[in-house]
Amino acid sequence: MQITNFEELEIGDDLPEESPDVSMATVTAFCHAAKHVFERFIDHEAAKKEGFPAAIVPGIMSQGLLASMIHRWAPGSTILEIDTVFRGSLLVDSKITMTGAVTDIDEDERTVELDLAIVAEDGRTGVIGTAQVQVVS
Amino acid sequence: MAQPMENENTRPELSAVREQWVGVEFDWTTFEMSAESMVAWAKACGETDPRFVDPSHSDFQAHPGFTTHCMSGRVFPKEFPQIGGGFGIDGGKRVEVHAPIRPGETLTATTTIADIFEKTGRSGTMIFIVQRMEFRNDADQLVSTVDWKMIKKAEWA
C-alpha cells in the first residue's frame, strides 16, 4: 500500500513486498547504464567459471531496486540516505523478494527510517540495509 | 556529513595504519552526467517515478544511488600498506543524497580513506576499509557522498 498520509505512519509498518525483474535482459541493461559490463553479471557460464552458481545481480543494482521500491511506497519522497550491506549473491533470472519496514519516525523533519532486505529464491538473505526517507504526503 | 564508522578492538598494527591514512585524499576525477544513462539506470532498477525516468519532467534527476558506479582511478593511495588478505570483497555501499544530480552536469569527485577498522564474527576477523567519494557539481555544491566498504580477511604475521 502506498503512503497517503504521513500522520498515519507507524513504527513497524511494512512496505509492500516486491519481486523485481532481475532477468538477464534487465541486468544487462543495468550493467551497460552503469558501465559495469562484467561477465559474472551478464553470462551464466562465465559466472560459473568464477565459482558462482549463476550470473549475479550487481550489488549497486540491488540498492537501486530497493530505492525504486521506496519511491513506489512513498510517491514523491526523497531518499536522503541508503546504506546496503551485500551479504550474499542474488542470482540473475531468479525470483528475489524485497521487504522493508518502518523503524523510526521523525515527525518534525517528516522523515522515516526503514529497514530493508532482499531475500534470494532459496531463502538466503542477500542484502540488508537501511534508508532515511523524507516523505511529502 | 557522513560520519566515520565505529571501531571495535582495533589492533595496534591497524591503529597505526588508521592513524596514518584515515582522511587522506588520494584521487580526483570528473564524471559527465547524461540523461540517457540516468534513465537507463532508473528503468533497469524498476523505477516508475517520472522524476527519474522522464527527462522532460521539471524535476528530472539521477536515481539516488547513481553515483555508486563512478569509480575512482585508484582503489588505494600510493604507498598504502598491504593489510588483510587478497583483493577484498565489496561489502556494500552507503549513499548520502545532498542535492539532485541533473543531466549535463560534470561532477568532480574526491576520494579519501574514510575509515579502517576490524570486526570479528563467525567468519573470523575481517578488516573493513571504507573508501569515500564526495561528488560536487559545477557550482561546487556537494551532491552525493558514497562510502564503499571493502572487506578483507585479517592476516597478521
PDB file of C-alpha atoms in Angstrom:
ATOM      1  CA  MET A   1       0.000   0.000   0.000  1.00  0.00           C
ATOM      2  CA  GLN A   2       1.261   3.496  -0.812  1.00  0.00           C
ATOM      3  CA  ILE A   3       1.608   6.165   1.832  1.00  0.00           C
ATOM      4  CA  THR A   4      -1.218   8.644   1.533  1.00  0.00           C
ATOM      5  CA  ASN A   5      -0.833  10.411   4.855  1.00  0.00           C
ATOM      6  CA  PHE A   6       2.395  10.817   6.833  1.00  0.00           C
ATOM      7  CA  GLU A   7       0.462  11.135  10.102  1.00  0.00           C
ATOM      8  CA  GLU A   8      -0.908   7.617   9.710  1.00  0.00           C
ATOM      9  CA  LEU A   9       2.547   6.027   9.551  1.00  0.00           C
ATOM     10  CA  GLU A  10       3.551   3.870  12.494  1.00  0.00           C
ATOM     11  CA  ILE A  11       6.763   2.198  13.535  1.00  0.00           C
ATOM     12  CA  GLY A  12       6.547  -1.404  12.405  1.00  0.00           C
ATOM     13  CA  ASP A  13       4.589  -0.662   9.238  1.00  0.00           C
ATOM     14  CA  ASP A  14       5.705  -2.921   6.406  1.00  0.00           C
ATOM     15  CA  LEU A  15       6.370  -1.803   2.873  1.00  0.00           C
ATOM     16  CA  PRO A  16       4.614  -3.983   0.302  1.00  0.00           C
ATOM     17  CA  GLU A  17       6.814  -6.938  -0.680  1.00  0.00           C
ATOM     18  CA  GLU A  18       8.058  -6.833  -4.240  1.00  0.00           C
ATOM     19  CA  SER A  19       9.764  -9.299  -6.558  1.00  0.00           C
ATOM     20  CA  PRO A  20      11.691  -7.135  -9.021  1.00  0.00           C
ATOM     21  CA  ASP A  21      12.764  -8.093 -12.509  1.00  0.00           C
ATOM     22  CA  VAL A  22      16.307  -9.467 -12.404  1.00  0.00           C
ATOM     23  CA  SER A  23      16.161 -11.178 -15.763  1.00  0.00           C
ATOM     24  CA  MET A  24      19.311 -11.354 -17.847  1.00  0.00           C
ATOM     25  CA  ALA A  25      17.957  -8.680 -20.196  1.00  0.00           C
ATOM     26  CA  THR A  26      17.286  -6.229 -17.373  1.00  0.00           C
ATOM     27  CA  VAL A  27      20.539  -6.881 -15.537  1.00  0.00           C
ATOM     28  CA  THR A  28      22.447  -6.492 -18.790  1.00  0.00           C
ATOM     29  CA  ALA A  29      20.689  -3.176 -19.415  1.00  0.00           C
ATOM     30  CA  PHE A  30      21.688  -2.036 -15.951  1.00  0.00           C
ATOM     31  CA  CYS A  31      25.294  -3.068 -16.472  1.00  0.00           C
ATOM     32  CA  HIS A  32      25.503  -1.025 -19.644  1.00  0.00           C
ATOM     33  CA  ALA A  33      23.945   2.009 -17.932  1.00  0.00           C
ATOM     34  CA  ALA A  34      26.397   1.604 -15.048  1.00  0.00           C
ATOM     35  CA  LYS A  35      29.358   0.815 -17.307  1.00  0.00           C
ATOM     36  CA  HIS A  36      29.818  -2.320 -15.202  1.00  0.00           C
ATOM     37  CA  VAL A  37      29.758  -4.846 -18.030  1.00  0.00           C
ATOM     38  CA  PHE A  38      31.469  -7.806 -16.388  1.00  0.00           C
ATOM     39  CA  GLU A  39      30.880 -11.406 -17.375  1.00  0.00           C
ATOM     40  CA  ARG A  40      29.865 -12.540 -13.894  1.00  0.00           C
ATOM     41  CA  PHE A  41      26.819 -10.274 -14.222  1.00  0.00           C
ATOM     42  CA  ILE A  42      25.753 -10.991 -17.792  1.00  0.00           C
ATOM     43  CA  ASP A  43      26.832 -14.558 -18.593  1.00  0.00           C
ATOM     44  CA  HIS A  44      25.749 -17.580 -16.537  1.00  0.00           C
ATOM     45  CA  GLU A  45      28.508 -19.838 -17.803  1.00  0.00           C
ATOM     46  CA  ALA A  46      31.229 -17.275 -17.219  1.00  0.00           C
ATOM     47  CA  ALA A  47      29.922 -16.693 -13.694  1.00  0.00           C
ATOM     48  CA  LYS A  48      30.076 -20.440 -13.000  1.00  0.00           C
ATOM     49  CA  LYS A  49      33.719 -20.432 -14.050  1.00  0.00           C
ATOM     50  CA  GLU A  50      34.291 -17.755 -11.376  1.00  0.00           C
ATOM     51  CA  GLY A  51      32.676 -20.008  -8.775  1.00  0.00           C
ATOM     52  CA  PHE A  52      29.172 -18.577  -8.690  1.00  0.00           C
ATOM     53  CA  PRO A  53      26.095 -20.800  -9.175  1.00  0.00           C
ATOM     54  CA  ALA A  54      24.975 -18.487 -11.994  1.00  0.00           C
ATOM     55  CA  ALA A  55      25.301 -14.867 -13.076  1.00  0.00           C
ATOM     56  CA  ILE A  56      24.829 -12.498 -10.142  1.00  0.00           C
ATOM     57  CA  VAL A  57      22.945  -9.237  -9.735  1.00  0.00           C
ATOM     58  CA  PRO A  58      25.356  -6.315  -9.179  1.00  0.00           C
ATOM     59  CA  GLY A  59      25.255  -5.033  -5.624  1.00  0.00           C
ATOM     60  CA  ILE A  60      24.670  -1.470  -6.746  1.00  0.00           C
ATOM     61  CA  MET A  61      21.665  -2.645  -8.788  1.00  0.00           C
ATOM     62  CA  SER A  62      20.152  -4.311  -5.728  1.00  0.00           C
ATOM     63  CA  GLN A  63      20.434  -0.962  -3.940  1.00  0.00           C
ATOM     64  CA  GLY A  64      18.701   0.702  -6.880  1.00  0.00           C
ATOM     65  CA  LEU A  65      15.892  -1.859  -6.801  1.00  0.00           C
ATOM     66  CA  LEU A  66      15.293  -1.045  -3.129  1.00  0.00           C
ATOM     67  CA  ALA A  67      15.266   2.683  -3.876  1.00  0.00           C
ATOM     68  CA  SER A  68      12.609   2.168  -6.535  1.00  0.00           C
ATOM     69  CA  MET A  69      10.510   0.158  -4.069  1.00  0.00           C
ATOM     70  CA  ILE A  70      10.706   3.071  -1.604  1.00  0.00           C
ATOM     71  CA  HIS A  71       9.602   5.555  -4.266  1.00  0.00           C
ATOM     72  CA  ARG A  72       6.570   3.390  -5.083  1.00  0.00           C
ATOM     73  CA  TRP A  73       5.665   3.096  -1.410  1.00  0.00           C
ATOM     74  CA  ALA A  74       6.078   6.817  -0.754  1.00  0.00           C
ATOM     75  CA  PRO A  75       5.378   8.693  -4.004  1.00  0.00           C
ATOM     76  CA  GLY A  76       7.297  11.938  -4.336  1.00  0.00           C
ATOM     77  CA  SER A  77       9.547  11.071  -1.410  1.00  0.00           C
ATOM     78  CA  THR A  78      13.239  11.898  -1.262  1.00  0.00           C
ATOM     79  CA  ILE A  79      15.747   9.271  -0.182  1.00  0.00           C
ATOM     80  CA  LEU A  80      18.260  11.147   1.958  1.00  0.00           C
ATOM     81  CA  GLU A  81      20.454   8.143   2.674  1.00  0.00           C
ATOM     82  CA  ILE A  82      20.509   4.484   1.721  1.00  0.00           C
ATOM     83  CA  ASP A  83      23.009   2.031   3.146  1.00  0.00           C
ATOM     84  CA  THR A  84      23.169  -1.540   1.918  1.00  0.00           C
ATOM     85  CA  VAL A  85      25.306  -4.464   3.002  1.00  0.00           C
ATOM     86  CA  PHE A  86      25.955  -7.139   0.394  1.00  0.00           C
ATOM     87  CA  ARG A  87      25.781 -10.400   2.339  1.00  0.00           C
ATOM     88  CA  GLY A  88      25.373 -12.945  -0.419  1.00  0.00           C
ATOM     89  CA  SER A  89      24.785 -13.435  -4.107  1.00  0.00           C
ATOM     90  CA  LEU A  90      21.461 -12.740  -5.766  1.00  0.00           C
ATOM     91  CA  LEU A  91      21.176 -14.698  -8.990  1.00  0.00           C
ATOM     92  CA  VAL A  92      20.147 -13.359 -12.355  1.00  0.00           C
ATOM     93  CA  ASP A  93      16.956 -14.983 -13.729  1.00  0.00           C
ATOM     94  CA  SER A  94      15.827 -15.976 -10.228  1.00  0.00           C
ATOM     95  CA  LYS A  95      12.955 -14.768  -8.084  1.00  0.00           C
ATOM     96  CA  ILE A  96      14.108 -12.393  -5.368  1.00  0.00           C
ATOM     97  CA  THR A  97      11.918 -10.701  -2.773  1.00  0.00           C
ATOM     98  CA  MET A  98      12.367  -7.216  -1.351  1.00  0.00           C
ATOM     99  CA  THR A  99      10.989  -6.196   2.028  1.00  0.00           C
ATOM    100  CA  GLY A 100      11.035  -3.087   4.151  1.00  0.00           C
ATOM    101  CA  ALA A 101       9.707  -1.842   7.450  1.00  0.00           C
ATOM    102  CA  VAL A 102       9.451   1.474   9.264  1.00  0.00           C
ATOM    103  CA  THR A 103      11.788   1.550  12.263  1.00  0.00           C
ATOM    104  CA  ASP A 104      11.643   5.221  13.276  1.00  0.00           C
ATOM    105  CA  ILE A 105       9.633   8.337  12.533  1.00  0.00           C
ATOM    106  CA  ASP A 106      10.680  11.968  12.931  1.00  0.00           C
ATOM    107  CA  GLU A 107       7.505  13.989  12.828  1.00  0.00           C
ATOM    108  CA  ASP A 108       9.303  17.363  12.898  1.00  0.00           C
ATOM    109  CA  GLU A 109      11.509  16.551   9.897  1.00  0.00           C
ATOM    110  CA  ARG A 110       8.827  14.349   8.293  1.00  0.00           C
ATOM    111  CA  THR A 111      11.365  11.606   7.805  1.00  0.00           C
ATOM    112  CA  VAL A 112      11.229   7.876   8.361  1.00  0.00           C
ATOM    113  CA  GLU A 113      13.911   5.285   8.926  1.00  0.00           C
ATOM    114  CA  LEU A 114      13.491   1.983   7.117  1.00  0.00           C
ATOM    115  CA  ASP A 115      14.995  -1.454   7.465  1.00  0.00           C
ATOM    116  CA  LEU A 116      15.420  -3.130   4.085  1.00  0.00           C
ATOM    117  CA  ALA A 117      16.230  -6.634   2.880  1.00  0.00           C
ATOM    118  CA  ILE A 118      16.383  -8.721  -0.262  1.00  0.00           C
ATOM    119  CA  VAL A 119      15.907 -12.464   0.049  1.00  0.00           C
ATOM    120  CA  ALA A 120      17.111 -14.887  -2.611  1.00  0.00           C
ATOM    121  CA  GLU A 121      14.926 -17.589  -4.120  1.00  0.00           C
ATOM    122  CA  ASP A 122      16.495 -20.205  -1.822  1.00  0.00           C
ATOM    123  CA  GLY A 123      15.694 -18.173   1.282  1.00  0.00           C
ATOM    124  CA  ARG A 124      19.138 -16.692   1.886  1.00  0.00           C
ATOM    125  CA  THR A 125      19.268 -13.012   2.763  1.00  0.00           C
ATOM    126  CA  GLY A 126      21.385 -11.430   0.046  1.00  0.00           C
ATOM    127  CA  VAL A 127      21.155  -7.786   1.002  1.00  0.00           C
ATOM    128  CA  ILE A 128      20.256  -5.917   4.162  1.00  0.00           C
ATOM    129  CA  GLY A 129      20.114  -2.198   4.578  1.00  0.00           C
ATOM    130  CA  THR A 130      18.611   0.932   5.960  1.00  0.00           C
ATOM    131  CA  ALA A 131      17.284   4.144   4.477  1.00  0.00           C
ATOM    132  CA  GLN A 132      16.297   7.580   5.660  1.00  0.00           C
ATOM    133  CA  VAL A 133      13.449   8.993   3.620  1.00  0.00           C
ATOM    134  CA  GLN A 134      11.730  12.370   3.589  1.00  0.00           C
ATOM    135  CA  VAL A 135       8.039  11.878   2.937  1.00  0.00           C
ATOM    136  CA  VAL A 136       5.891  14.530   1.279  1.00  0.00           C
ATOM    137  CA  SER A 137       2.347  13.217   1.703  1.00  0.00           C
TER     138      SER A 137
ATOM    139  CA  MET B   1      28.130  14.993   6.676  1.00  0.00           C
ATOM    140  CA  ALA B   2      28.981  11.312   6.693  1.00  0.00           C
ATOM    141  CA  GLN B   3      30.464  10.146   9.964  1.00  0.00           C
ATOM    142  CA  PRO B   4      33.322   7.686  10.497  1.00  0.00           C
ATOM    143  CA  MET B   5      32.230   4.227  11.473  1.00  0.00           C
ATOM    144  CA  GLU B   6      32.738   2.841  14.934  1.00  0.00           C
ATOM    145  CA  ASN B   7      35.826   0.797  15.606  1.00  0.00           C
ATOM    146  CA  GLU B   8      35.897  -2.436  17.509  1.00  0.00           C
ATOM    147  CA  ASN B   9      39.003  -3.623  19.340  1.00  0.00           C
ATOM    148  CA  THR B  10      41.421  -2.343  16.753  1.00  0.00           C
ATOM    149  CA  ARG B  11      44.875  -4.000  16.960  1.00  0.00           C
ATOM    150  CA  PRO B  12      47.934  -1.792  17.391  1.00  0.00           C
ATOM    151  CA  GLU B  13      49.099  -2.583  13.851  1.00  0.00           C
ATOM    152  CA  LEU B  14      45.783  -1.468  12.428  1.00  0.00           C
ATOM    153  CA  SER B  15      45.665   1.555  14.706  1.00  0.00           C
ATOM    154  CA  ALA B  16      48.905   2.781  13.189  1.00  0.00           C
ATOM    155  CA  VAL B  17      47.596   2.343   9.661  1.00  0.00           C
ATOM    156  CA  ARG B  18      44.397   4.070  10.649  1.00  0.00           C
ATOM    157  CA  GLU B  19      46.278   6.952  12.230  1.00  0.00           C
ATOM    158  CA  GLN B  20      48.338   7.496   9.116  1.00  0.00           C
ATOM    159  CA  TRP B  21      45.772   7.002   6.386  1.00  0.00           C
ATOM    160  CA  VAL B  22      42.241   7.889   7.514  1.00  0.00           C
ATOM    161  CA  GLY B  23      41.338  11.211   5.995  1.00  0.00           C
ATOM    162  CA  VAL B  24      43.982  11.065   3.289  1.00  0.00           C
ATOM    163  CA  GLU B  25      42.632  12.349  -0.028  1.00  0.00           C
ATOM    164  CA  PHE B  26      44.142  10.430  -2.924  1.00  0.00           C
ATOM    165  CA  ASP B  27      42.121  10.696  -6.116  1.00  0.00           C
ATOM    166  CA  TRP B  28      40.345  13.395  -8.103  1.00  0.00           C
ATOM    167  CA  THR B  29      38.153  12.508 -11.081  1.00  0.00           C
ATOM    168  CA  THR B  30      35.342  14.044 -13.103  1.00  0.00           C
ATOM    169  CA  PHE B  31      32.197  12.348 -14.413  1.00  0.00           C
ATOM    170  CA  GLU B  32      29.721  13.555 -17.024  1.00  0.00           C
ATOM    171  CA  MET B  33      26.082  13.031 -16.106  1.00  0.00           C
ATOM    172  CA  SER B  34      23.986  12.079 -19.139  1.00  0.00           C
ATOM    173  CA  ALA B  35      20.209  11.864 -19.220  1.00  0.00           C
ATOM    174  CA  GLU B  36      20.416   8.680 -21.277  1.00  0.00           C
ATOM    175  CA  SER B  37      22.438   6.803 -18.651  1.00  0.00           C
ATOM    176  CA  MET B  38      20.343   8.199 -15.814  1.00  0.00           C
ATOM    177  CA  VAL B  39      17.112   6.973 -17.425  1.00  0.00           C
ATOM    178  CA  ALA B  40      18.567   3.582 -18.372  1.00  0.00           C
ATOM    179  CA  TRP B  41      19.815   3.062 -14.801  1.00  0.00           C
ATOM    180  CA  ALA B  42      16.493   4.024 -13.229  1.00  0.00           C
ATOM    181  CA  LYS B  43      14.407   1.911 -15.614  1.00  0.00           C
ATOM    182  CA  ALA B  44      16.611  -1.155 -15.082  1.00  0.00           C
ATOM    183  CA  CYS B  45      16.057  -0.683 -11.357  1.00  0.00           C
ATOM    184  CA  GLY B  46      12.310  -0.853 -11.921  1.00  0.00           C
ATOM    185  CA  GLU B  47      11.788   2.853 -11.278  1.00  0.00           C
ATOM    186  CA  THR B  48       8.450   4.308 -12.373  1.00  0.00           C
ATOM    187  CA  ASP B  49       8.624   7.801 -10.834  1.00  0.00           C
ATOM    188  CA  PRO B  50       8.853  10.323 -13.714  1.00  0.00           C
ATOM    189  CA  ARG B  51      11.393  12.382 -11.754  1.00  0.00           C
ATOM    190  CA  PHE B  52      13.880   9.632 -12.595  1.00  0.00           C
ATOM    191  CA  VAL B  53      12.703   8.199 -15.935  1.00  0.00           C
ATOM    192  CA  ASP B  54      11.325  11.190 -17.851  1.00  0.00           C
ATOM    193  CA  PRO B  55      13.957  13.750 -18.916  1.00  0.00           C
ATOM    194  CA  SER B  56      11.185  16.234 -19.734  1.00  0.00           C
ATOM    195  CA  HIS B  57       9.971  16.239 -16.123  1.00  0.00           C
ATOM    196  CA  SER B  58      10.614  19.571 -14.409  1.00  0.00           C
ATOM    197  CA  ASP B  59      12.451  17.836 -11.540  1.00  0.00           C
ATOM    198  CA  PHE B  60      14.290  15.195 -13.591  1.00  0.00           C
ATOM    199  CA  GLN B  61      17.324  13.915 -11.675  1.00  0.00           C
ATOM    200  CA  ALA B  62      19.555  10.910 -11.194  1.00  0.00           C
ATOM    201  CA  HIS B  63      18.398   7.948  -9.138  1.00  0.00           C
ATOM    202  CA  PRO B  64      19.684   8.165  -5.542  1.00  0.00           C
ATOM    203  CA  GLY B  65      22.481   5.631  -5.999  1.00  0.00           C
ATOM    204  CA  PHE B  66      23.557   6.697  -9.480  1.00  0.00           C
ATOM    205  CA  THR B  67      26.984   7.850  -8.339  1.00  0.00           C
ATOM    206  CA  THR B  68      27.814   4.397  -6.954  1.00  0.00           C
ATOM    207  CA  HIS B  69      29.001   3.348 -10.419  1.00  0.00           C
ATOM    208  CA  CYS B  70      31.551   6.161 -10.571  1.00  0.00           C
ATOM    209  CA  MET B  71      34.850   4.579  -9.646  1.00  0.00           C
ATOM    210  CA  SER B  72      37.916   6.487  -8.639  1.00  0.00           C
ATOM    211  CA  GLY B  73      41.067   5.976 -10.652  1.00  0.00           C
ATOM    212  CA  ARG B  74      42.789   4.285  -7.732  1.00  0.00           C
ATOM    213  CA  VAL B  75      41.418   1.901  -5.100  1.00  0.00           C
ATOM    214  CA  PHE B  76      44.044   2.901  -2.517  1.00  0.00           C
ATOM    215  CA  PRO B  77      46.525   5.751  -2.168  1.00  0.00           C
ATOM    216  CA  LYS B  78      50.068   5.238  -3.414  1.00  0.00           C
ATOM    217  CA  GLU B  79      52.201   3.649  -0.693  1.00  0.00           C
ATOM    218  CA  PHE B  80      49.103   2.340   1.106  1.00  0.00           C
ATOM    219  CA  PRO B  81      50.215  -0.759   3.048  1.00  0.00           C
ATOM    220  CA  GLN B  82      49.052  -4.257   2.215  1.00  0.00           C
ATOM    221  CA  ILE B  83      46.682  -5.103   5.033  1.00  0.00           C
ATOM    222  CA  GLY B  84      44.464  -8.145   5.106  1.00  0.00           C
ATOM    223  CA  GLY B  85      44.412 -10.962   2.621  1.00  0.00           C
ATOM    224  CA  GLY B  86      43.545 -10.976  -1.059  1.00  0.00           C
ATOM    225  CA  PHE B  87      41.896  -8.236  -3.049  1.00  0.00           C
ATOM    226  CA  GLY B  88      38.888  -7.921  -0.776  1.00  0.00           C
ATOM    227  CA  ILE B  89      35.187  -8.135  -1.448  1.00  0.00           C
ATOM    228  CA  ASP B  90      32.558  -5.465  -1.901  1.00  0.00           C
ATOM    229  CA  GLY B  91      30.813  -5.269   1.458  1.00  0.00           C
ATOM    230  CA  GLY B  92      28.273  -2.670   0.489  1.00  0.00           C
ATOM    231  CA  LYS B  93      27.586   0.925  -0.363  1.00  0.00           C
ATOM    232  CA  ARG B  94      26.216   3.792   1.659  1.00  0.00           C
ATOM    233  CA  VAL B  95      24.898   6.771  -0.253  1.00  0.00           C
ATOM    234  CA  GLU B  96      24.019  10.184   1.096  1.00  0.00           C
ATOM    235  CA  VAL B  97      21.951  12.334  -1.225  1.00  0.00           C
ATOM    236  CA  HIS B  98      22.675  16.003  -0.581  1.00  0.00           C
ATOM    237  CA  ALA B  99      21.077  17.546  -3.675  1.00  0.00           C
ATOM    238  CA  PRO B 100      19.629  16.409  -7.012  1.00  0.00           C
ATOM    239  CA  ILE B 101      22.053  15.495  -9.792  1.00  0.00           C
ATOM    240  CA  ARG B 102      20.938  16.953 -13.120  1.00  0.00           C
ATOM    241  CA  PRO B 103      21.795  15.845 -16.663  1.00  0.00           C
ATOM    242  CA  GLY B 104      24.608  17.728 -18.314  1.00  0.00           C
ATOM    243  CA  GLU B 105      26.416  18.354 -15.068  1.00  0.00           C
ATOM    244  CA  THR B 106      30.053  17.467 -14.638  1.00  0.00           C
ATOM    245  CA  LEU B 107      30.639  16.067 -11.177  1.00  0.00           C
ATOM    246  CA  THR B 108      34.032  16.333  -9.562  1.00  0.00           C
ATOM    247  CA  ALA B 109      34.771  13.505  -7.166  1.00  0.00           C
ATOM    248  CA  THR B 110      37.385  13.459  -4.454  1.00  0.00           C
ATOM    249  CA  THR B 111      38.282  10.150  -2.850  1.00  0.00           C
ATOM    250  CA  THR B 112      39.534   9.613   0.672  1.00  0.00           C
ATOM    251  CA  ILE B 113      40.129   6.729   3.046  1.00  0.00           C
ATOM    252  CA  ALA B 114      37.241   7.329   5.438  1.00  0.00           C
ATOM    253  CA  ASP B 115      37.852   4.580   7.966  1.00  0.00           C
ATOM    254  CA  ILE B 116      39.775   1.405   8.674  1.00  0.00           C
ATOM    255  CA  PHE B 117      38.599  -0.993  11.356  1.00  0.00           C
ATOM    256  CA  GLU B 118      38.144  -4.660  12.112  1.00  0.00           C
ATOM    257  CA  LYS B 119      35.283  -6.802  13.304  1.00  0.00           C
ATOM    258  CA  THR B 120      35.232 -10.367  14.478  1.00  0.00           C
ATOM    259  CA  GLY B 121      32.328 -12.636  13.645  1.00  0.00           C
ATOM    260  CA  ARG B 122      31.583 -16.239  12.696  1.00  0.00           C
ATOM    261  CA  SER B 123      33.931 -15.994   9.718  1.00  0.00           C
ATOM    262  CA  GLY B 124      36.793 -14.778  11.877  1.00  0.00           C
ATOM    263  CA  THR B 125      38.313 -11.329  11.963  1.00  0.00           C
ATOM    264  CA  MET B 126      37.725  -9.131   8.955  1.00  0.00           C
ATOM    265  CA  ILE B 127      39.235  -5.761   8.102  1.00  0.00           C
ATOM    266  CA  PHE B 128      36.962  -3.070   6.732  1.00  0.00           C
ATOM    267  CA  ILE B 129      38.452  -0.333   4.596  1.00  0.00           C
ATOM    268  CA  VAL B 130      35.998   2.436   3.791  1.00  0.00           C
ATOM    269  CA  GLN B 131      36.667   4.445   0.662  1.00  0.00           C
ATOM    270  CA  ARG B 132      34.643   7.664   0.476  1.00  0.00           C
ATOM    271  CA  MET B 133      33.874   9.576  -2.706  1.00  0.00           C
ATOM    272  CA  GLU B 134      32.360  13.037  -2.471  1.00  0.00           C
ATOM    273  CA  PHE B 135      30.764  14.423  -5.618  1.00  0.00           C
ATOM    274  CA  ARG B 136      30.392  18.129  -6.298  1.00  0.00           C
ATOM    275  CA  ASN B 137      28.550  19.711  -9.204  1.00  0.00           C
ATOM    276  CA  ASP B 138      29.557  22.598 -11.458  1.00  0.00           C
ATOM    277  CA  ALA B 139      28.528  25.057  -8.727  1.00  0.00           C
ATOM    278  CA  ASP B 140      30.834  23.271  -6.253  1.00  0.00           C
ATOM    279  CA  GLN B 141      27.776  22.054  -4.351  1.00  0.00           C
ATOM    280  CA  LEU B 142      28.154  18.706  -2.601  1.00  0.00           C
ATOM    281  CA  VAL B 143      25.508  16.485  -4.203  1.00  0.00           C
ATOM    282  CA  SER B 144      26.417  12.936  -3.196  1.00  0.00           C
ATOM    283  CA  THR B 145      28.637  11.006  -0.811  1.00  0.00           C
ATOM    284  CA  VAL B 146      29.323   7.329  -1.416  1.00  0.00           C
ATOM    285  CA  ASP B 147      31.037   5.099   1.125  1.00  0.00           C
ATOM    286  CA  TRP B 148      32.329   1.826  -0.297  1.00  0.00           C
ATOM    287  CA  LYS B 149      33.079  -0.820   2.312  1.00  0.00           C
ATOM    288  CA  MET B 150      35.820  -3.178   1.187  1.00  0.00           C
ATOM    289  CA  ILE B 151      36.164  -6.257   3.379  1.00  0.00           C
ATOM    290  CA  LYS B 152      39.401  -8.246   3.673  1.00  0.00           C
ATOM    291  CA  LYS B 153      40.278 -11.267   5.740  1.00  0.00           C
ATOM    292  CA  ALA B 154      42.571 -10.254   8.603  1.00  0.00           C
ATOM    293  CA  GLU B 155      46.030 -11.747   8.218  1.00  0.00           C
ATOM    294  CA  TRP B 156      48.637 -10.891  10.808  1.00  0.00           C
ATOM    295  CA  ALA B 157      52.178 -12.107  10.997  1.00  0.00           C
TER     296      ALA B 157
END
